[in-house]
Coordinates of C-alpha atoms and ligand atoms in Angstrom, one line a residue:
M1485 CA -0.1 0.1 0.1
S1486 CA 1.4 3.5 -0.9
F1487 CA 1.3 6.0 1.9
V1488 CA -1.2 7.9 -0.3
A1489 CA -3.9 4.9 0.7
A1490 CA -2.4 4.9 4.1
F1491 CA -3.0 8.4 4.5
D1492 CA -6.5 8.3 3.6
R1493 CA -7.1 5.7 6.4
L1494 CA -5.2 7.5 9.1
P1495 CA -7.4 7.6 12.0
F1496 CA -7.0 11.4 12.6
A1497 CA -10.0 12.1 14.6
S1498 CA -8.7 9.7 17.6
L1499 CA -5.1 11.0 17.1
L1500 CA -6.2 14.7 17.4
D1501 CA -8.1 13.6 20.7
R1502 CA -5.3 12.4 22.1
A1503 CA -3.4 15.4 21.0
H1504 CA -5.8 17.6 22.9
T1505 CA -6.5 15.5 25.9
A1506 CA -3.9 13.2 26.9
P1507 CA -2.8 14.1 30.5
A1508 CA 0.5 15.0 31.8
A1509 CA 1.0 11.6 33.5
E1510 CA 1.1 10.0 30.0
A1511 CA 3.7 12.2 28.6
R1512 CA 5.8 11.2 31.9
R1513 CA 5.0 7.6 30.9
I1514 CA 5.9 7.7 27.2
A1515 CA 9.2 9.7 28.6
S1516 CA 10.5 6.8 30.4
S1517 CA 8.9 3.7 28.4
P1518 CA 7.6 4.9 24.7
D1519 CA 5.3 2.2 22.9
S1520 CA 6.2 1.0 19.6
P1521 CA 4.3 1.7 17.1
A1522 CA 4.9 5.3 18.2
L1523 CA 2.0 7.4 16.5
A1524 CA -0.3 7.3 19.6
D1525 CA 2.5 8.2 21.7
F1526 CA 3.7 10.9 19.6
A1527 CA 0.3 12.1 19.4
A1528 CA 0.2 12.3 23.3
L1529 CA 3.3 14.4 23.6
L1530 CA 1.6 17.4 21.7
S1531 CA -1.3 17.8 24.1
P1532 CA -1.4 21.2 26.1
E1533 CA -1.4 19.2 29.5
A1534 CA 2.4 17.7 28.0
D1535 CA 3.7 21.2 28.4
S1536 CA 4.2 21.1 32.0
E1537 CA 6.3 18.2 31.3
L1538 CA 8.6 20.2 28.9
E1539 CA 11.9 19.9 30.9
L1540 CA 11.7 16.3 31.3
L1541 CA 10.7 15.6 27.8
C1542 CA 13.8 17.8 26.5
R1543 CA 16.0 15.9 28.8
R1544 CA 14.7 12.6 27.5
S1545 CA 15.1 13.6 23.8
Q1546 CA 18.7 15.0 24.4
E1547 CA 19.5 11.7 26.1
I1548 CA 18.1 9.6 23.1
T1549 CA 19.7 11.9 20.6
R1550 CA 23.4 11.4 22.2
R1551 CA 23.1 7.8 22.4
R1552 CA 21.8 7.4 18.6
F1553 CA 23.6 10.0 16.9
G1554 CA 26.6 11.3 19.3
R1555 CA 27.3 14.8 20.3
V1556 CA 27.5 15.9 16.5
I1557 CA 25.4 18.4 14.6
R1558 CA 25.6 17.9 10.6
L1559 CA 26.2 21.1 8.7
F1560 CA 24.9 21.7 5.2
A1561 CA 24.0 24.8 3.0
P1562 CA 21.3 25.2 0.6
L1563 CA 22.4 26.2 -3.1
Y1564 CA 19.7 27.7 -5.3
L1565 CA 19.8 27.0 -8.9
S1566 CA 17.0 28.8 -10.2
N1567 CA 14.2 30.9 -8.8
E1568 CA 11.8 30.2 -12.0
C1569 CA 8.7 28.5 -11.2
I1570 CA 5.4 27.6 -12.9
N1571 CA 3.4 27.3 -9.7
N1572 CA 1.7 29.4 -7.5
C1573 CA 2.2 28.7 -3.8
A1574 CA 0.5 31.4 -1.8
Y1575 CA 3.2 31.4 0.5
C1576 CA 6.1 31.4 -1.4
G1577 CA 8.4 34.4 -3.1
F1578 CA 9.0 32.4 -6.2
S1579 CA 5.4 31.9 -7.4
R1580 CA 4.9 32.6 -11.0
D1581 CA 2.6 35.6 -10.4
N1582 CA 5.3 37.5 -8.4
A1583 CA 7.0 40.0 -10.5
I1584 CA 10.5 39.1 -9.0
L1585 CA 14.1 39.2 -10.2
R1586 CA 14.7 35.8 -11.8
V1587 CA 17.6 33.9 -12.7
T1588 CA 18.9 30.3 -13.6
L1589 CA 22.4 29.8 -13.0
S1590 CA 24.8 27.8 -15.7
P1591 CA 26.3 24.4 -14.5
D1592 CA 29.5 26.7 -14.4
D1593 CA 28.2 29.4 -11.9
V1594 CA 26.7 26.4 -10.0
A1595 CA 30.3 24.9 -9.8
R1596 CA 31.4 28.5 -8.8
E1597 CA 28.9 28.8 -5.9
A1598 CA 29.6 25.2 -4.6
R1599 CA 33.3 26.0 -4.6
E1600 CA 32.7 29.0 -2.4
L1601 CA 30.6 26.7 -0.2
A1602 CA 33.6 24.2 -0.1
S1603 CA 35.9 26.8 0.8
Q1604 CA 33.6 27.6 3.8
G1605 CA 33.9 24.0 5.0
F1606 CA 30.9 22.7 3.7
R1607 CA 30.9 19.0 2.3
N1608 CA 27.2 18.7 2.1
I1609 CA 25.3 20.7 -0.1
L1610 CA 21.4 20.8 -1.0
L1611 CA 20.6 22.2 -4.7
V1612 CA 17.2 24.0 -4.5
A1613 CA 15.2 25.2 -7.7
G1614 CA 11.7 26.0 -8.6
E1615 CA 9.8 24.0 -10.6
H1616 CA 9.9 24.8 -14.2
P1617 CA 10.6 22.5 -17.1
K1618 CA 11.6 25.2 -19.5
F1619 CA 14.4 26.5 -17.4
V1620 CA 15.2 23.4 -14.8
S1621 CA 15.1 20.3 -17.2
N1622 CA 16.1 16.9 -15.7
D1623 CA 19.2 17.2 -17.7
Y1624 CA 20.3 20.3 -16.4
L1625 CA 19.6 18.9 -12.9
A1626 CA 21.6 16.0 -13.7
E1627 CA 24.5 18.2 -15.0
C1628 CA 24.5 20.5 -11.8
T1629 CA 24.4 17.4 -9.9
R1630 CA 27.6 16.2 -11.5
A1631 CA 29.2 19.5 -11.4
V1632 CA 28.5 19.9 -7.5
H1633 CA 29.5 16.2 -6.8
G1634 CA 32.8 16.7 -8.2
I1635 CA 33.5 19.3 -5.6
V1636 CA 31.9 18.1 -2.7
P1637 CA 30.8 14.1 -1.8
S1638 CA 27.5 14.8 -0.6
V1639 CA 24.6 16.2 -3.0
S1640 CA 20.9 16.5 -2.2
L1641 CA 18.0 18.1 -4.2
E1642 CA 14.9 19.7 -3.2
V1643 CA 13.2 20.5 -6.6
G1644 CA 9.9 19.7 -8.3
P1645 CA 8.7 16.0 -8.0
M1646 CA 9.5 13.8 -10.6
E1647 CA 9.2 10.2 -12.0
T1648 CA 11.2 7.4 -10.8
E1649 CA 12.8 7.0 -14.1
D1650 CA 13.7 10.7 -14.4
Y1651 CA 15.3 10.5 -11.1
R1652 CA 17.8 7.8 -11.9
P1653 CA 20.1 9.7 -14.2
I1654 CA 20.3 12.2 -11.1
V1655 CA 21.2 9.5 -8.9
A1656 CA 23.7 8.3 -11.3
S1657 CA 25.4 11.8 -11.5
G1658 CA 26.3 11.7 -7.7
A1659 CA 22.8 12.7 -5.8
D1660 CA 21.9 10.7 -2.6
G1661 CA 19.4 12.6 -0.9
L1662 CA 16.0 14.0 -1.7
V1663 CA 13.8 16.5 0.0
V1664 CA 10.6 17.3 -0.7
Y1665 CA 7.9 19.2 1.7
Q1666 CA 4.3 18.3 1.4
E1667 CA 3.8 22.0 2.6
T1668 CA 0.3 20.9 4.2
Y1669 CA -1.0 17.6 5.0
D1670 CA -4.4 19.2 5.0
R1671 CA -6.1 18.5 1.6
E1672 CA -8.4 21.5 1.6
V1673 CA -6.0 23.9 2.7
Y1674 CA -3.4 22.3 0.2
G1675 CA -6.0 22.8 -2.6
R1676 CA -6.4 26.8 -1.4
M1677 CA -2.7 27.4 -1.3
H1678 CA -1.7 26.0 -4.5
T1679 CA -3.9 27.6 -6.9
A1680 CA -2.1 26.7 -10.4
G1681 CA 0.5 24.3 -11.8
P1682 CA 1.5 20.8 -11.4
K1683 CA 1.8 21.2 -7.4
R1684 CA -1.9 21.2 -7.3
N1685 CA -1.7 17.5 -7.2
F1686 CA -1.5 16.6 -3.5
D1687 CA -1.1 12.8 -4.1
W1688 CA 1.5 13.1 -6.6
R1689 CA 3.6 15.1 -4.3
L1690 CA 2.6 12.9 -1.4
E1691 CA 4.1 9.8 -3.3
C1692 CA 7.3 11.5 -4.2
P1693 CA 9.7 10.2 -1.5
E1694 CA 8.9 6.4 -2.5
R1695 CA 9.3 7.3 -6.1
A1696 CA 12.8 8.6 -5.1
Y1697 CA 13.7 5.9 -3.1
D1698 CA 12.8 3.2 -5.9
A1699 CA 15.1 5.6 -7.9
G1700 CA 18.1 5.0 -5.5
F1701 CA 18.3 8.3 -3.2
R1702 CA 19.5 7.0 0.3
R1703 CA 18.4 10.0 2.3
L1704 CA 14.8 11.2 2.3
G1705 CA 13.6 14.3 3.9
I1706 CA 9.8 15.4 4.4
A1707 CA 8.1 18.2 6.5
A1708 CA 5.2 20.4 6.7
L1709 CA 5.5 24.0 6.4
Y1710 CA 4.1 25.2 9.9
G1711 CA 1.7 28.2 9.7
L1712 CA -0.6 26.9 7.0
A1713 CA -2.9 24.3 8.9
D1714 CA -3.4 23.1 12.5
W1715 CA 0.0 22.3 13.8
R1716 CA -0.8 19.4 15.6
R1717 CA -2.8 17.8 12.7
E1718 CA 0.6 18.4 10.3
A1719 CA 2.9 17.0 12.9
I1720 CA 0.7 13.8 13.4
A1721 CA 0.6 13.6 9.5
V1722 CA 4.6 14.0 9.3
A1723 CA 5.0 11.7 11.8
A1724 CA 2.8 9.1 10.1
H1725 CA 4.7 9.6 6.8
A1726 CA 8.1 9.0 8.5
E1727 CA 6.8 6.0 10.2
Y1728 CA 5.5 4.7 6.8
L1729 CA 8.8 5.7 4.8
L1730 CA 11.1 4.0 7.8
R1731 CA 9.4 0.8 6.9
R1732 CA 8.8 1.1 3.2
C1733 CA 12.4 2.8 2.6
W1734 CA 14.2 0.8 4.9
K1735 CA 17.8 1.3 3.2
S1736 CA 17.2 5.0 3.5
M1737 CA 17.8 7.5 6.3
V1738 CA 14.5 9.5 6.7
T1739 CA 14.9 13.3 7.9
V1740 CA 12.0 15.6 9.2
S1741 CA 12.4 19.2 8.9
L1742 CA 10.6 21.6 11.0
P1743 CA 10.2 24.7 8.8
R1744 CA 7.8 27.5 10.1
L1745 CA 6.8 30.5 7.4
R1746 CA 8.9 33.2 7.0
P1747 CA 8.4 36.6 5.4
C1748 CA 8.9 36.3 1.6
A1749 CA 7.8 38.3 -1.7
G1750 CA 4.1 38.4 -1.9
E1751 CA 4.0 39.2 1.9
F1752 CA 1.8 36.1 2.6
Q1753 CA 0.5 36.1 6.6
P1754 CA 0.9 32.7 8.4
L1755 CA -2.5 31.4 9.0
T1756 CA -1.6 29.4 12.2
L1757 CA 0.7 29.9 14.9
L1758 CA 3.5 27.5 16.1
S1759 CA 5.0 29.0 19.0
D1760 CA 8.6 28.8 19.9
R1761 CA 7.9 26.7 22.8
E1762 CA 5.6 24.5 21.0
L1763 CA 8.5 24.0 18.1
V1764 CA 10.8 22.8 20.9
R1765 CA 8.2 20.4 22.3
L1766 CA 7.7 19.2 18.5
V1767 CA 11.7 18.4 18.3
A1768 CA 11.3 16.4 21.9
A1769 CA 8.4 14.5 20.7
F1770 CA 9.6 13.3 17.5
R1771 CA 13.0 12.3 18.8
I1772 CA 11.3 10.3 21.9
A1773 CA 8.7 8.6 19.6
F1774 CA 11.0 8.1 16.6
P1775 CA 14.4 7.8 17.8
D1776 CA 16.0 7.1 14.3
I1777 CA 14.8 9.9 12.0
G1778 CA 16.9 12.8 11.6
L1779 CA 16.1 16.1 12.5
V1780 CA 16.8 19.3 10.5
L1781 CA 16.7 22.8 11.6
S1782 CA 17.2 25.5 9.1
T1783 CA 18.1 29.2 9.4
R1784 CA 14.3 30.1 9.1
E1785 CA 15.0 30.3 12.9
P1786 CA 17.0 33.0 15.1
A1787 CA 20.3 32.3 16.4
A1788 CA 19.4 32.1 20.1
L1789 CA 16.5 29.5 19.3
R1790 CA 18.6 27.4 17.2
D1791 CA 21.3 27.3 19.7
G1792 CA 18.8 26.1 22.3
L1793 CA 17.5 23.4 20.0
F1794 CA 20.9 22.1 19.1
P1795 CA 21.4 19.7 21.8
L1796 CA 17.9 18.8 22.4
G1797 CA 17.6 16.7 19.1
I1798 CA 18.6 18.5 16.1
T1799 CA 21.0 16.2 14.0
H1800 CA 21.3 18.6 10.8
A1801 CA 21.4 22.1 10.5
S1802 CA 22.1 24.8 7.5
A1803 CA 24.4 27.8 8.3
G1804 CA 25.2 30.9 6.4
S1805 CA 22.4 30.4 4.0
H1806 CA 21.2 32.5 1.1
T1807 CA 17.9 31.6 -0.4
E1808 CA 18.5 33.2 -3.8
P1809 CA 20.6 31.8 -6.7
G1810 CA 23.8 33.3 -6.9
G1811 CA 23.8 34.4 -3.4
Y1812 CA 27.2 33.1 -2.3
T1813 CA 29.3 34.9 -5.1
G1814 CA 27.0 37.0 -7.3
A1815 CA 27.0 34.5 -10.1
G1816 CA 24.3 35.0 -12.5
R1817 CA 23.9 39.0 -11.7
D1818 CA 24.1 39.6 -15.3
Q1819 CA 21.3 37.4 -16.6
L1820 CA 18.5 38.9 -14.1
H1821 CA 15.4 39.2 -15.8
T1822 CA 11.5 38.9 -15.1
T1823 CA 9.5 36.2 -16.6
V1824 CA 6.0 36.6 -18.0
R1825 CA 3.8 33.3 -19.0
G1826 CA 7.2 31.8 -19.5
R1827 CA 9.0 34.5 -21.4
V1828 CA 12.4 36.0 -20.2
V1829 CA 11.7 39.9 -20.1
A1830 CA 14.8 41.9 -20.2
L1831 CA 15.1 44.1 -17.2
G1832 CA 14.4 47.9 -17.6
G1833 CA 16.6 50.9 -16.4
D1834 CA 15.3 51.2 -12.9
H1835 CA 17.5 48.1 -12.0
G1836 CA 20.8 49.3 -11.1
P1837 CA 24.1 47.3 -11.4
G1838 CA 23.8 46.2 -7.6
A1839 CA 20.5 44.2 -8.4
V1840 CA 20.3 40.6 -6.8
A1841 CA 17.9 37.5 -7.4
T1842 CA 14.9 37.7 -5.2
A1843 CA 15.2 35.5 -2.3
Q1844 CA 12.7 32.7 -1.8
F1845 CA 12.3 34.0 2.2
E1846 CA 14.1 36.0 4.7
I1847 CA 16.5 33.9 6.9
A1848 CA 16.6 34.7 10.5
D1849 CA 19.6 33.5 11.5
N1850 CA 22.7 35.4 9.7
R1851 CA 25.6 34.3 11.2
T1852 CA 28.6 32.9 9.1
P1853 CA 28.8 29.0 9.0
A1854 CA 32.1 29.5 11.1
A1855 CA 30.3 31.4 13.7
V1856 CA 27.5 28.8 14.0
A1857 CA 30.0 25.7 13.7
E1858 CA 32.0 28.0 16.8
R1859 CA 28.9 28.1 18.7
I1860 CA 28.1 24.4 18.4
R1861 CA 31.7 23.5 19.6
R1862 CA 30.9 25.9 22.7
I1863 CA 27.8 23.8 23.7
G1864 CA 30.3 20.7 23.6
Y1865 CA 29.0 19.3 20.3
E1866 CA 31.2 18.6 17.3
P1867 CA 30.1 20.3 14.1
V1868 CA 30.3 17.8 11.2
W1869 CA 30.6 19.1 7.5
K1870 CA 30.8 15.8 5.8
D1871 CA 28.2 13.1 7.1
W1872 CA 28.0 11.0 3.8
D1873 CA 30.1 9.4 1.2
A1874 CA 29.2 7.1 -1.5
A1875 CA 31.7 4.7 -0.1
L1876 CA 29.3 3.9 2.5
T1877 CA 26.9 2.2 0.2
A1878 CA 29.2 0.8 -2.2
Ligands
SF4_2563 S1 7.1 26.7 -3.2 FE1 8.4 25.6 -4.7 S2 6.4 25.2 -6.1 FE2 6.0 26.8 -5.0 S3 6.3 28.5 -5.9 FE3 7.9 28.3 -4.6 S4 9.5 27.5 -5.6 FE4 7.7 27.3 -6.8

């Protein structure tokens, strides 16, 4: 059974009931002896009463993380290839109807950006692109993957969902990880947020990690984007998805990201709130209920909160991120344009020589990678720049 079929059979009503009514005593019981399967425990840890046990949950989460993963935080950087997109996603600056400055980097420019990131220490790079077959073709993605894999050993992608067969050349070019956020697992909200383009197909996106696994990816990343629908329901859906992938895609590492909406072009306002304290509890709940998943924290969150979360359960973190193509070196600035109905439109005279491509969203932790690494060392952890090599699965 695919996750789409399993998803439609999830007992959301009873899980949500637990996520709202489980007593604090249940959280204490789970912290000392979690059940397996873990989804019902996970839901109980989200209840308002479980908040009174936050300290205990954080301690437990930290212990489990140290035992499973050691005292290390694996660092990576996103490298944006293109901000062209044929979709309209209400919350994203790259949406096709936003009149933003766009560019698609050439493979040479991508290599230049990757060399800059490698000089900062990174050995793990996430290639990110909007979804636009005219600018971001499958061949282009394979070529960029090859270029970056010649510079760093670990390359992941966060791009529009593809067919299994289309992923294979990208895996053959050196990519080992695929990240695909479902954004929201609420079908009704999903329909309202995605008003145009192939991303409207909820099920096609939901099945994407399985297709990626079948093509040979050995790290699968999933997430909900918190701020679109009820956070408890979203978290339960992500947990169910992770639980399914751990079984179905057992040769892969499964990672869960915890992104909250950030300001972007188009100025979309979050529809729901996940507070800092609730985010902390979410990290602990994922770790206690699912000890083997990787937990990813991006620069969407401010430095002080990230520093507090690092030792609680986080295994992977980005640092020094830019969310615009060419952000690390200025590559591609001479190619900036707007795009109207898929046609490139040259810039008018009102854009000076300092113009840069529009970013996907604002980041909140503006520290350099070196500063983040130093902070990780100061809290007694080791920053790890390289956490994967093809030799591991050879
Ligand atoms: S979220 Fe992704 S698919 Fe949607 S507009 Fe942004 S880049 Fe395009």
